[in-house]
Every structure is written in structure tokens, then in C-alpha cells.
Coordinates of N, CA and C in Angstrom, one line a residue:
M1 N 98.1 26.2 3.7 CA 98.4 24.9 3.2 C 99.2 24.1 4.2
K2 N 98.6 23.0 4.7 CA 99.4 22.1 5.6 C 99.8 20.9 4.8
V3 N 101.1 20.6 4.8 CA 101.7 19.5 4.0 C 102.3 18.5 5.0
L4 N 101.8 17.3 4.9 CA 102.3 16.2 5.7 C 103.2 15.4 4.9
I5 N 104.5 15.2 5.3 CA 105.4 14.4 4.5 C 105.8 13.2 5.3
L6 N 105.5 12.0 4.8 CA 105.9 10.7 5.3 C 107.2 10.3 4.7
G7 N 108.2 10.3 5.5 CA 109.6 10.1 4.9 C 110.2 11.4 4.6
A8 N 110.2 12.3 5.5 CA 110.7 13.7 5.3 C 112.2 13.8 5.1
T9 N 112.9 12.8 5.5 CA 114.4 12.9 5.3 C 114.8 12.5 3.9
S10 N 113.9 12.0 3.1 CA 114.2 11.7 1.7 C 114.7 12.9 1.0
A11 N 115.7 12.7 0.1 CA 116.3 13.9 -0.6 C 115.3 14.5 -1.5
I12 N 114.5 13.7 -2.2 CA 113.4 14.3 -3.0 C 112.4 15.1 -2.2
A13 N 112.0 14.5 -1.1 CA 111.0 15.1 -0.2 C 111.6 16.5 0.3
Q14 N 112.8 16.5 0.7 CA 113.4 17.8 1.1 C 113.4 18.8 0.1
A15 N 113.8 18.4 -1.2 CA 113.8 19.4 -2.3 C 112.4 19.9 -2.6
Y16 N 111.4 19.0 -2.5 CA 110.1 19.4 -2.8 C 109.6 20.4 -1.7
A17 N 109.9 20.0 -0.4 CA 109.4 20.8 0.7 C 110.0 22.2 0.6
R18 N 111.2 22.4 0.2 CA 111.8 23.7 0.1 C 111.0 24.6 -0.9
R19 N 110.6 24.0 -2.0 CA 109.8 24.7 -2.9 C 108.4 25.1 -2.4
R20 N 107.8 24.3 -1.6 CA 106.5 24.6 -1.0 C 106.7 25.6 0.2
A21 N 107.9 25.6 0.8 CA 108.1 26.5 1.9 C 108.2 27.9 1.5
V22 N 108.7 28.2 0.3 CA 108.7 29.5 -0.3 C 107.4 30.2 -0.3
H23 N 106.3 29.4 -0.4 CA 105.0 29.9 -0.5 C 104.3 30.0 0.9
G24 N 105.1 29.7 2.0 CA 104.6 29.9 3.3 C 103.8 28.7 3.8
A25 N 104.0 27.5 3.3 CA 103.3 26.3 3.8 C 103.6 25.9 5.2
D26 N 102.7 25.2 5.9 CA 102.9 24.6 7.2 C 103.3 23.2 6.9
F27 N 104.3 22.6 7.7 CA 104.7 21.3 7.5 C 104.6 20.4 8.7
V28 N 104.3 19.1 8.5 CA 104.4 18.1 9.5 C 105.4 17.1 8.9
L29 N 106.5 16.9 9.5 CA 107.6 16.1 9.0 C 107.7 14.8 9.8
V30 N 107.5 13.6 9.1 CA 107.5 12.4 9.8 C 108.7 11.5 9.3
G31 N 109.4 10.9 10.3 CA 110.5 10.0 10.0 C 111.0 9.4 11.2
R32 N 112.1 8.7 11.1 CA 112.7 8.0 12.3 C 113.7 8.8 13.0
R33 N 114.4 9.7 12.4 CA 115.6 10.3 13.0 C 115.3 11.7 13.4
R34 N 115.2 11.9 14.8 CA 114.9 13.2 15.3 C 115.8 14.3 14.9
D35 N 117.1 14.0 14.9 CA 118.1 15.0 14.6 C 118.0 15.5 13.2
R36 N 117.8 14.6 12.2 CA 117.6 15.0 10.8 C 116.3 15.8 10.6
L37 N 115.2 15.3 11.3 CA 114.0 16.0 11.1 C 114.0 17.4 11.7
N38 N 114.7 17.6 12.8 CA 114.8 18.9 13.4 C 115.6 19.9 12.5
A39 N 116.7 19.3 11.9 CA 117.5 20.1 10.9 C 116.7 20.5 9.7
I40 N 115.9 19.6 9.2 CA 115.1 19.9 8.0 C 114.0 20.9 8.3
A41 N 113.4 20.8 9.5 CA 112.4 21.7 9.9 C 113.0 23.1 10.0
A42 N 114.2 23.3 10.6 CA 114.8 24.6 10.7 C 115.1 25.1 9.3
D43 N 115.6 24.3 8.4 CA 115.9 24.7 7.0 C 114.6 25.2 6.3
L44 N 113.5 24.5 6.5 CA 112.2 24.9 5.9 C 111.7 26.3 6.4
R45 N 111.9 26.4 7.7 CA 111.5 27.7 8.3 C 112.3 28.9 7.8
A46 N 113.6 28.6 7.6 CA 114.5 29.6 7.0 C 114.2 29.9 5.5
C47 N 113.6 28.9 4.9 CA 113.2 29.1 3.5 C 111.8 29.8 3.3
G48 N 111.1 30.0 4.4 CA 109.8 30.7 4.4 C 108.6 30.0 4.9
A49 N 108.8 28.8 5.4 CA 107.7 28.0 5.9 C 107.0 28.7 7.1
A50 N 105.7 28.7 7.1 CA 105.0 29.3 8.3 C 105.3 28.5 9.5
S51 N 105.4 27.2 9.4 CA 105.7 26.4 10.5 C 106.3 25.0 10.0
A52 N 107.0 24.3 10.9 CA 107.5 23.0 10.5 C 107.6 22.2 11.8
E53 N 106.7 21.2 12.0 CA 106.7 20.4 13.1 C 107.2 19.0 12.8
T54 N 107.6 18.2 13.8 CA 108.1 16.9 13.5 C 107.4 15.8 14.3
Q55 N 107.4 14.6 13.8 CA 106.8 13.5 14.4 C 107.7 12.3 14.2
I56 N 108.1 11.6 15.2 CA 109.0 10.5 15.1 C 108.2 9.2 14.9
A57 N 108.5 8.4 13.9 CA 107.7 7.2 13.6 C 108.5 6.3 12.7
D58 N 108.4 5.0 12.9 CA 108.9 4.0 11.9 C 107.8 3.8 11.0
L59 N 107.8 4.4 9.8 CA 106.7 4.3 8.9 C 106.4 2.9 8.4
A60 N 107.4 2.0 8.4 CA 107.2 0.7 7.9 C 106.7 -0.3 9.0
A61 N 106.5 0.3 10.2 CA 105.9 -0.6 11.3 C 104.4 -0.7 11.1
I62 N 104.0 -1.7 10.4 CA 102.6 -1.8 10.0 C 101.6 -1.8 11.2
E63 N 101.9 -2.4 12.3 CA 101.0 -2.6 13.4 C 100.7 -1.2 14.1
S64 N 101.5 -0.2 13.8 CA 101.3 1.1 14.5 C 100.8 2.2 13.6
I65 N 100.4 1.8 12.4 CA 100.0 2.9 11.4 C 98.7 3.6 11.8
E66 N 97.7 2.9 12.1 CA 96.4 3.5 12.5 C 96.6 4.5 13.7
A67 N 97.3 4.0 14.7 CA 97.5 4.8 15.9 C 98.3 6.0 15.6
G68 N 99.3 5.8 14.7 CA 100.2 6.9 14.3 C 99.5 8.0 13.5
M69 N 98.6 7.6 12.7 CA 97.8 8.5 11.9 C 96.8 9.3 12.8
R70 N 96.2 8.6 13.8 CA 95.3 9.3 14.7 C 96.1 10.3 15.5
D71 N 97.3 10.0 15.9 CA 98.1 10.9 16.7 C 98.5 12.1 15.9
I72 N 98.8 11.9 14.7 CA 99.2 13.1 13.8 C 98.0 14.0 13.7
R73 N 96.8 13.4 13.5 CA 95.6 14.3 13.4 C 95.3 15.1 14.7
V74 N 95.5 14.4 15.8 CA 95.2 15.1 17.1 C 96.2 16.2 17.3
R75 N 97.5 15.9 17.0 CA 98.5 16.9 17.3 C 98.5 18.1 16.3
F76 N 98.3 17.8 15.0 CA 98.5 18.8 14.0 C 97.3 19.1 13.1
G77 N 96.2 18.4 13.3 CA 95.0 18.7 12.4 C 95.0 18.0 11.1
E78 N 94.1 18.4 10.3 CA 93.9 17.7 9.0 C 94.9 18.3 7.9
P79 N 95.6 17.4 7.2 CA 96.5 17.9 6.2 C 95.8 18.3 4.9
D80 N 96.3 19.2 4.1 CA 95.8 19.5 2.8 C 96.5 18.8 1.7
E81 N 97.7 18.4 2.0 CA 98.5 17.7 1.0 C 99.4 16.6 1.8
V82 N 99.5 15.4 1.3 CA 100.3 14.4 1.9 C 101.3 13.9 0.8
V83 N 102.5 13.8 1.2 CA 103.6 13.3 0.3 C 104.1 12.0 0.9
I84 N 104.0 10.9 0.2 CA 104.5 9.6 0.6 C 105.9 9.4 -0.1
A85 N 107.0 9.6 0.7 CA 108.3 9.7 0.0 C 109.3 8.7 0.5
Y86 N 108.9 7.8 1.3 CA 109.9 6.8 1.9 C 109.9 5.5 1.1
G87 N 110.9 4.8 1.2 CA 111.1 3.5 0.5 C 112.5 3.0 0.7
V88 N 112.7 1.7 0.4 CA 114.0 1.1 0.5 C 114.3 0.4 -0.8
L89 N 115.5 0.7 -1.3 CA 116.0 0.0 -2.6 C 116.4 -1.4 -2.3
G90 N 117.2 -1.6 -1.3 CA 117.6 -3.0 -0.9 C 118.6 -3.6 -1.9
Q91 N 119.0 -4.8 -1.5 CA 119.9 -5.6 -2.4 C 119.1 -6.8 -3.0
Q92 N 118.9 -6.8 -4.2 CA 118.1 -7.8 -4.9 C 118.7 -9.2 -4.6
A93 N 120.0 -9.4 -4.8 CA 120.5 -10.8 -4.6 C 120.4 -11.3 -3.2
D94 N 120.6 -10.4 -2.2 CA 120.4 -10.8 -0.8 C 118.9 -11.1 -0.5
A95 N 118.0 -10.3 -1.0 CA 116.6 -10.5 -0.7 C 116.1 -11.7 -1.3
E96 N 116.6 -12.2 -2.4 CA 116.1 -13.4 -3.1 C 116.4 -14.6 -2.2
L97 N 117.5 -14.5 -1.3 CA 117.9 -15.6 -0.5 C 117.4 -15.5 0.9
D98 N 116.9 -14.3 1.3 CA 116.5 -14.1 2.7 C 115.1 -13.5 2.7
L99 N 114.1 -14.3 3.0 CA 112.7 -13.9 2.9 C 112.4 -12.8 3.9
T100 N 113.1 -12.7 5.0 CA 112.9 -11.6 5.9 C 113.2 -10.3 5.2
Q101 N 114.3 -10.2 4.4 CA 114.7 -9.0 3.7 C 113.6 -8.8 2.6
T102 N 113.1 -9.8 2.0 CA 112.1 -9.7 0.9 C 110.9 -9.0 1.5
R103 N 110.4 -9.5 2.6 CA 109.2 -9.0 3.3 C 109.5 -7.5 3.7
A104 N 110.6 -7.2 4.2 CA 110.9 -5.8 4.6 C 110.8 -4.9 3.4
L105 N 111.4 -5.3 2.3 CA 111.3 -4.5 1.1 C 109.9 -4.3 0.6
I106 N 109.1 -5.3 0.6 CA 107.7 -5.2 0.1 C 106.9 -4.4 1.1
D107 N 107.1 -4.7 2.4 CA 106.3 -3.9 3.4 C 106.6 -2.4 3.4
S108 N 107.9 -2.1 3.1 CA 108.3 -0.7 3.1 C 107.8 0.0 1.9
N109 N 108.0 -0.6 0.7 CA 107.7 0.0 -0.6 C 106.2 0.0 -1.0
F110 N 105.5 -1.0 -0.4 CA 104.1 -1.1 -0.8 C 103.1 -1.2 0.4
T111 N 103.2 -2.3 1.2 CA 102.2 -2.5 2.2 C 102.0 -1.4 3.1
S112 N 103.1 -0.9 3.8 CA 102.9 0.2 4.7 C 102.5 1.5 4.1
A113 N 103.0 1.8 2.9 CA 102.6 3.0 2.2 C 101.1 3.0 1.9
A114 N 100.6 1.9 1.4 CA 99.2 1.8 1.1 C 98.4 1.9 2.4
L115 N 98.8 1.3 3.5 CA 98.0 1.4 4.7 C 98.0 2.8 5.3
W116 N 99.1 3.5 5.2 CA 99.2 4.9 5.6 C 98.1 5.7 4.9
V117 N 98.0 5.5 3.6 CA 97.1 6.2 2.8 C 95.6 5.9 3.2
L118 N 95.4 4.6 3.4 CA 94.0 4.2 3.8 C 93.7 4.8 5.2
A119 N 94.7 4.8 6.1 CA 94.5 5.4 7.5 C 94.2 6.9 7.4
L120 N 94.8 7.5 6.4 CA 94.6 8.9 6.2 C 93.2 9.2 5.7
L121 N 92.7 8.4 4.8 CA 91.4 8.6 4.2 C 90.3 8.1 5.1
K122 N 90.6 7.2 6.0 CA 89.5 6.6 6.8 C 88.7 7.6 7.6
D123 N 89.3 8.6 8.2 CA 88.6 9.5 9.0 C 88.7 11.0 8.5
R124 N 89.0 11.1 7.2 CA 89.0 12.4 6.6 C 87.6 13.0 6.4
P125 N 87.5 14.3 6.8 CA 86.2 15.0 6.6 C 85.9 15.0 5.1
E126 N 84.7 14.6 4.7 CA 84.4 14.4 3.3 C 84.6 15.7 2.5
A127 N 84.3 16.8 3.1 CA 84.4 18.1 2.4 C 85.8 18.7 2.3
H128 N 86.7 18.1 3.0 CA 88.1 18.6 3.1 C 88.9 18.2 1.8
K129 N 89.4 19.2 1.1 CA 90.3 19.0 0.0 C 91.6 18.4 0.4
L130 N 92.0 17.3 -0.4 CA 93.2 16.6 -0.1 C 93.9 16.2 -1.4
T131 N 95.2 16.5 -1.4 CA 96.1 16.0 -2.5 C 97.0 15.0 -1.9
I132 N 97.1 13.8 -2.5 CA 98.0 12.7 -2.1 C 99.1 12.6 -3.2
V133 N 100.3 12.8 -2.9 CA 101.4 12.7 -3.8 C 102.2 11.4 -3.4
G134 N 102.1 10.4 -4.3 CA 102.8 9.1 -4.0 C 104.0 9.0 -4.9
I135 N 105.2 9.0 -4.3 CA 106.4 8.9 -5.0 C 106.8 7.4 -5.2
G136 N 106.7 7.0 -6.5 CA 107.0 5.6 -6.8 C 108.3 5.5 -7.6
S137 N 108.3 4.8 -8.7 CA 109.5 4.6 -9.5 C 109.2 4.0 -10.8
V138 N 110.0 4.4 -11.8 CA 109.8 3.7 -13.1 C 110.1 2.2 -13.0
A139 N 110.7 1.8 -11.9 CA 111.0 0.4 -11.7 C 109.8 -0.5 -11.6
G140 N 108.6 0.2 -11.3 CA 107.4 -0.5 -11.2 C 106.6 -0.7 -12.5
D141 N 107.1 -0.2 -13.6 CA 106.4 -0.2 -14.9 C 106.5 -1.6 -15.6
R142 N 107.6 -2.3 -15.3 CA 107.7 -3.7 -15.9 C 108.7 -4.5 -15.0
G143 N 108.4 -5.7 -14.8 CA 109.2 -6.6 -14.0 C 110.5 -6.9 -14.7
R144 N 111.6 -6.6 -14.0 CA 113.0 -6.8 -14.6 C 113.8 -7.7 -13.7
A145 N 114.7 -8.5 -14.3 CA 115.5 -9.4 -13.5 C 116.3 -8.8 -12.5
S146 N 116.8 -7.5 -12.7 CA 117.8 -6.9 -11.8 C 117.1 -6.4 -10.5
N147 N 115.8 -6.1 -10.5 CA 115.2 -5.5 -9.3 C 113.8 -5.8 -9.2
F148 N 113.4 -7.0 -9.4 CA 111.9 -7.3 -9.5 C 111.3 -7.3 -8.1
I149 N 112.0 -7.4 -7.0 CA 111.4 -7.3 -5.7 C 111.1 -5.9 -5.4
Y150 N 112.1 -5.0 -5.5 CA 111.8 -3.6 -5.3 C 110.8 -3.1 -6.3
G151 N 110.9 -3.5 -7.6 CA 110.0 -3.1 -8.6 C 108.6 -3.5 -8.4
S152 N 108.4 -4.7 -7.8 CA 107.1 -5.2 -7.6 C 106.4 -4.4 -6.5
G153 N 107.2 -4.0 -5.5 CA 106.6 -3.2 -4.4 C 106.1 -1.9 -5.0
K154 N 106.9 -1.2 -5.8 CA 106.5 0.1 -6.4 C 105.4 -0.1 -7.4
A155 N 105.4 -1.2 -8.1 CA 104.3 -1.5 -9.0 C 103.0 -1.7 -8.3
G156 N 103.0 -2.4 -7.1 CA 101.8 -2.6 -6.3 C 101.3 -1.2 -5.8
F157 N 102.2 -0.4 -5.3 CA 101.8 0.9 -4.8 C 101.2 1.8 -5.9
D158 N 101.8 1.7 -7.1 CA 101.2 2.5 -8.3 C 99.8 2.0 -8.6
R159 N 99.6 0.7 -8.7 CA 98.2 0.2 -9.0 C 97.3 0.6 -7.9
F160 N 97.7 0.6 -6.7 CA 96.9 1.0 -5.5 C 96.4 2.4 -5.7
L161 N 97.4 3.3 -6.0 CA 97.1 4.7 -6.1 C 96.2 5.0 -7.4
E162 N 96.4 4.2 -8.4 CA 95.6 4.3 -9.6 C 94.1 3.9 -9.3
G163 N 94.0 2.9 -8.5 CA 92.6 2.5 -8.1 C 92.0 3.5 -7.2
L164 N 92.7 4.1 -6.3 CA 92.2 5.2 -5.5 C 91.8 6.4 -6.3
A165 N 92.6 6.7 -7.3 CA 92.2 7.8 -8.2 C 90.9 7.6 -8.9
H166 N 90.7 6.3 -9.3 CA 89.4 5.9 -9.9 C 88.3 6.1 -8.9
K167 N 88.5 5.5 -7.7 CA 87.4 5.6 -6.7 C 87.0 7.0 -6.3
Y168 N 88.0 7.9 -6.2 CA 87.8 9.3 -5.7 C 87.6 10.3 -6.9
D169 N 87.6 9.8 -8.1 CA 87.4 10.7 -9.2 C 86.2 11.6 -9.0
G170 N 86.3 12.9 -9.2 CA 85.2 13.8 -9.0 C 85.0 14.3 -7.6
S171 N 85.8 13.8 -6.7 CA 85.6 14.2 -5.3 C 86.7 15.2 -4.9
Q172 N 86.8 15.5 -3.6 CA 87.8 16.4 -3.1 C 89.2 15.8 -2.9
V173 N 89.3 14.5 -3.2 CA 90.6 13.9 -3.1 C 91.2 13.8 -4.5
R174 N 92.5 14.2 -4.5 CA 93.2 14.1 -5.8 C 94.5 13.3 -5.6
I175 N 94.8 12.4 -6.5 CA 96.0 11.5 -6.4 C 96.9 11.9 -7.5
V176 N 98.2 12.1 -7.1 CA 99.3 12.4 -8.1 C 100.3 11.2 -7.9
R177 N 100.5 10.5 -9.0 CA 101.4 9.4 -9.0 C 102.7 9.8 -9.7
V178 N 103.8 9.7 -8.9 CA 105.1 10.2 -9.4 C 106.1 9.1 -9.7
K179 N 106.7 9.1 -10.9 CA 107.5 8.0 -11.3 C 108.9 8.5 -11.7
P180 N 109.8 8.7 -10.7 CA 111.2 9.1 -11.0 C 112.0 8.0 -11.7
G181 N 113.0 8.4 -12.5 CA 114.0 7.4 -13.0 C 115.1 7.4 -12.0
F182 N 116.4 7.4 -12.6 CA 117.6 7.4 -11.7 C 117.8 8.8 -11.1
V183 N 117.8 8.9 -9.8 CA 118.0 10.1 -9.1 C 119.2 10.0 -8.1
D184 N 120.1 11.0 -8.2 CA 121.3 11.0 -7.4 C 120.9 11.4 -5.9
T185 N 120.7 10.4 -5.1 CA 120.3 10.6 -3.7 C 121.1 9.6 -2.9
P186 N 121.0 9.7 -1.5 CA 121.7 8.7 -0.7 C 121.2 7.3 -0.9
M187 N 119.9 7.1 -1.4 CA 119.4 5.8 -1.6 C 120.1 5.1 -2.7
T188 N 120.7 5.9 -3.7 CA 121.4 5.3 -4.8 C 122.9 5.5 -4.7
A189 N 123.4 5.7 -3.5 CA 124.8 6.0 -3.2 C 125.7 4.9 -3.8
E190 N 125.3 3.6 -3.7 CA 126.1 2.5 -4.1 C 126.1 2.2 -5.6
I191 N 125.3 3.0 -6.4 CA 125.2 2.7 -7.8 C 126.1 3.7 -8.5
A192 N 126.8 3.2 -9.5 CA 127.7 4.1 -10.3 C 126.8 5.1 -11.1
K193 N 127.2 6.3 -11.1 CA 126.4 7.4 -11.7 C 127.1 8.0 -12.9
G194 N 126.3 8.6 -13.8 CA 126.9 9.2 -14.9 C 126.0 9.1 -16.1
G195 N 126.1 10.1 -17.0 CA 125.2 10.0 -18.2 C 124.0 10.8 -18.1
P196 N 123.2 11.0 -19.2 CA 122.1 11.9 -19.2 C 120.8 11.4 -18.5
L197 N 120.8 10.1 -18.1 CA 119.6 9.6 -17.4 C 119.5 9.9 -16.0
W198 N 120.6 10.4 -15.4 CA 120.5 10.7 -13.9 C 120.0 12.1 -13.7
A199 N 119.2 12.3 -12.7 CA 118.7 13.6 -12.3 C 119.1 14.0 -10.9
K200 N 119.0 15.2 -10.6 CA 119.2 15.7 -9.2 C 117.8 15.8 -8.5
P201 N 117.8 15.7 -7.2 CA 116.5 15.8 -6.5 C 115.7 17.1 -6.8
D202 N 116.4 18.2 -6.9 CA 115.6 19.4 -7.2 C 114.9 19.4 -8.5
Q203 N 115.5 18.8 -9.5 CA 114.9 18.7 -10.8 C 113.6 17.8 -10.7
V204 N 113.6 16.8 -9.9 CA 112.5 15.9 -9.7 C 111.4 16.7 -8.9
A205 N 111.9 17.4 -7.9 CA 111.0 18.2 -7.1 C 110.2 19.3 -7.9
A206 N 110.9 19.9 -8.8 CA 110.3 20.9 -9.7 C 109.2 20.2 -10.6
D207 N 109.4 19.0 -11.0 CA 108.4 18.3 -11.8 C 107.2 18.0 -11.0
I208 N 107.5 17.5 -9.7 CA 106.4 17.2 -8.9 C 105.5 18.4 -8.6
E209 N 106.2 19.5 -8.3 CA 105.4 20.8 -8.0 C 104.6 21.2 -9.2
R210 N 105.2 21.1 -10.3 CA 104.4 21.5 -11.6 C 103.2 20.6 -11.7
A211 N 103.4 19.3 -11.5 CA 102.3 18.3 -11.7 C 101.2 18.6 -10.7
V212 N 101.5 18.9 -9.4 CA 100.5 19.2 -8.4 C 99.8 20.5 -8.8
E213 N 100.5 21.5 -9.2 CA 99.8 22.8 -9.5 C 98.9 22.7 -10.8
K214 N 99.3 21.8 -11.7 CA 98.5 21.7 -12.9 C 97.5 20.6 -12.9
G215 N 97.4 19.9 -11.7 CA 96.4 18.9 -11.6 C 96.6 17.6 -12.4
R216 N 97.8 17.3 -12.6 CA 98.1 16.0 -13.3 C 97.9 14.8 -12.5
R217 N 97.6 13.7 -13.1 CA 97.4 12.5 -12.4 C 98.7 11.7 -12.3
I218 N 99.5 11.8 -13.2 CA 100.8 11.0 -13.2 C 101.9 11.8 -13.9
V219 N 103.1 11.7 -13.3 CA 104.2 12.4 -13.9 C 105.5 11.5 -13.9
Y220 N 106.1 11.3 -15.0 CA 107.4 10.7 -15.1 C 108.4 11.8 -15.0
T221 N 109.5 11.6 -14.3 CA 110.5 12.6 -14.0 C 111.9 12.1 -14.0
P222 N 112.8 12.7 -14.8 CA 112.5 13.7 -15.8 C 111.6 13.2 -16.9
W223 N 111.2 14.1 -17.8 CA 110.2 13.8 -18.7 C 110.5 12.7 -19.7
F224 N 111.8 12.5 -20.0 CA 112.2 11.5 -21.0 C 111.9 10.1 -20.6
W225 N 111.6 9.9 -19.3 CA 111.3 8.5 -18.8 C 109.9 8.0 -19.3
W226 N 109.1 9.0 -19.7 CA 107.8 8.5 -20.2 C 108.0 7.8 -21.6
P227 N 108.6 8.3 -22.6 CA 108.8 7.5 -23.8 C 109.7 6.3 -23.6
I228 N 110.7 6.4 -22.7 CA 111.5 5.2 -22.4 C 110.7 4.1 -21.9
M229 N 109.9 4.4 -20.9 CA 109.1 3.3 -20.3 C 107.9 2.9 -21.1
M230 N 107.5 3.8 -22.0 CA 106.4 3.4 -22.9 C 107.0 2.3 -23.9
I231 N 108.2 2.5 -24.3 CA 108.8 1.4 -25.2 C 109.1 0.2 -24.4
I232 N 109.6 0.3 -23.2 CA 110.0 -0.9 -22.4 C 108.7 -1.7 -22.1
R233 N 107.6 -1.0 -21.7 CA 106.4 -1.7 -21.4 C 105.8 -2.5 -22.5
H234 N 106.0 -2.0 -23.8 CA 105.4 -2.6 -24.9 C 106.3 -3.5 -25.8
L235 N 107.5 -3.7 -25.3 CA 108.4 -4.6 -26.0 C 107.9 -6.0 -25.9
P236 N 107.8 -6.7 -27.1 CA 107.4 -8.1 -27.0 C 108.4 -9.0 -26.2
W237 N 107.9 -10.0 -25.7 CA 108.7 -10.9 -24.8 C 110.0 -11.4 -25.4
F238 N 109.9 -11.8 -26.7 CA 111.1 -12.3 -27.4 C 112.2 -11.3 -27.5
V239 N 111.8 -10.0 -27.5 CA 112.9 -9.0 -27.4 C 113.3 -8.6 -26.0
F240 N 112.3 -8.4 -25.1 CA 112.5 -8.0 -23.7 C 113.4 -9.1 -23.0
R241 N 113.2 -10.3 -23.3 CA 113.9 -11.4 -22.5 C 115.4 -11.3 -22.8
R242 N 115.8 -10.7 -23.9 CA 117.3 -10.6 -24.2 C 117.9 -9.4 -23.6
L243 N 117.2 -8.5 -23.0 CA 117.7 -7.3 -22.4 C 118.3 -7.6 -21.0
K244 N 119.5 -7.1 -20.8 CA 120.1 -7.3 -19.5 C 119.9 -6.0 -18.6
I245 N 118.6 -5.9 -18.1 CA 118.2 -4.7 -17.4 C 117.5 -5.1 -16.1

């Protein structure tokens, strides 16, 4: 099993990779920081990975995605599983006033992620089995005043993956859409934490692994986010508009 992780320094990606490493998977770890990637690769080998290679890339650099994917294929071969784990939370208030920040958020959370997936599928051997795990967010389930720029990027990526799942239904390509709620990671370092809605990366990773093994198409993690978001998605506007979320 060869696992390609785009955004391998993500806390959720690391926790998930450790679980796959126990079963002797081979890894290709992609990200911007060589020192972090090398440390993660060493950790995965210590956990039981058959191999762990690294590739330096700015995943949000849209103009270099096709060449980057070709280079990964030439160096490491065809992956069996791909995890798209990178993204940027950003500052909503700042991004509303600075369109450069707005574009960076949308490009990172949606545009570049979608293009990496398309580049991956473009030259994939038709008979080769492939699982694509896209880590999104419950923030994409409904537009909210507090984070509609980040949320719209995640919503776009979720619709994109849903469409791909429809297109490739019955084929060797399987899409798993992951929707975490609040997770205690460096990405959320500036947010006050506490209460039962917060989860640790390993809890989310366990849910992802279970979803992949059971062939699920979509997973809310932890589980209670499914009923929460079901309610939020279906609230009538006259109620929803009064919520400060």
C-alpha cells in the first residue's frame, strides 16, 4: 500500500499516517518544510512503515501542480491512496478587506486541492485501484458570517469531491469525504478551546481509518457533528439569521 499525503505536516495527517504505518504502508510525504517532513518520515518508519519518502512542494502554487504530480509519479510510482490534508484557516476579518488574502484562502482550500486531484487522475492507469481521502470541514456545510471565506473554500472542495464520486461510481476510484469539526491542532492554536465539541487529531484519524476500511463515502468526525450539521443545514432562514455563529 503506497500512501501519498499532500500536506503531510498536518496534525491530522500525521496521526492518520501513524495508524497506516503500523500495517507496513509505504509513504510519500509532500509539504513545504524539509525538516518537518524528514522528522515525520523517521517517526513513521519507527512506527512500522515499510518506507517513507519526502517531496518538497508548495501545494498551493497552482502553476506548478501538473509538473509536481508528474515528478511524484516518476520518482515514486503510482499511489494506492492519496490524502489531501492541507489548508489554511486564515483571519476572516482581514481577508474581507484584503482580496489577496481572500484569494490565498480560496486557492489553498479549494482551487489547488481540486487541481491536485485532477492532476492525479489525469494519467492514472484505468485498472489501478485508488482511494482519495479529502479532508474538508463542517464549516463547508452552511455559509456562516464568522468564516464564510474559509467555509466556501471547503464547501467548494466538498462539492467537487462529491461530483467526482458520482463520475467514478463503480470504477476503481473511491472518494472519501472527511468533515471534521473542532480539532485541537496548530491550525486552531489561536482559538480558545474547551468543552465536548473539541477532538484530538488521533480521534479524527481513527474515524478516517475506519471510514476507509469500511468503504464509506463520507464521514463526520467526531460522529456527533453529523446530527449537529444536519440541524444547522436545515434551519429555516428566519431562525438561522439570528444565530451568532
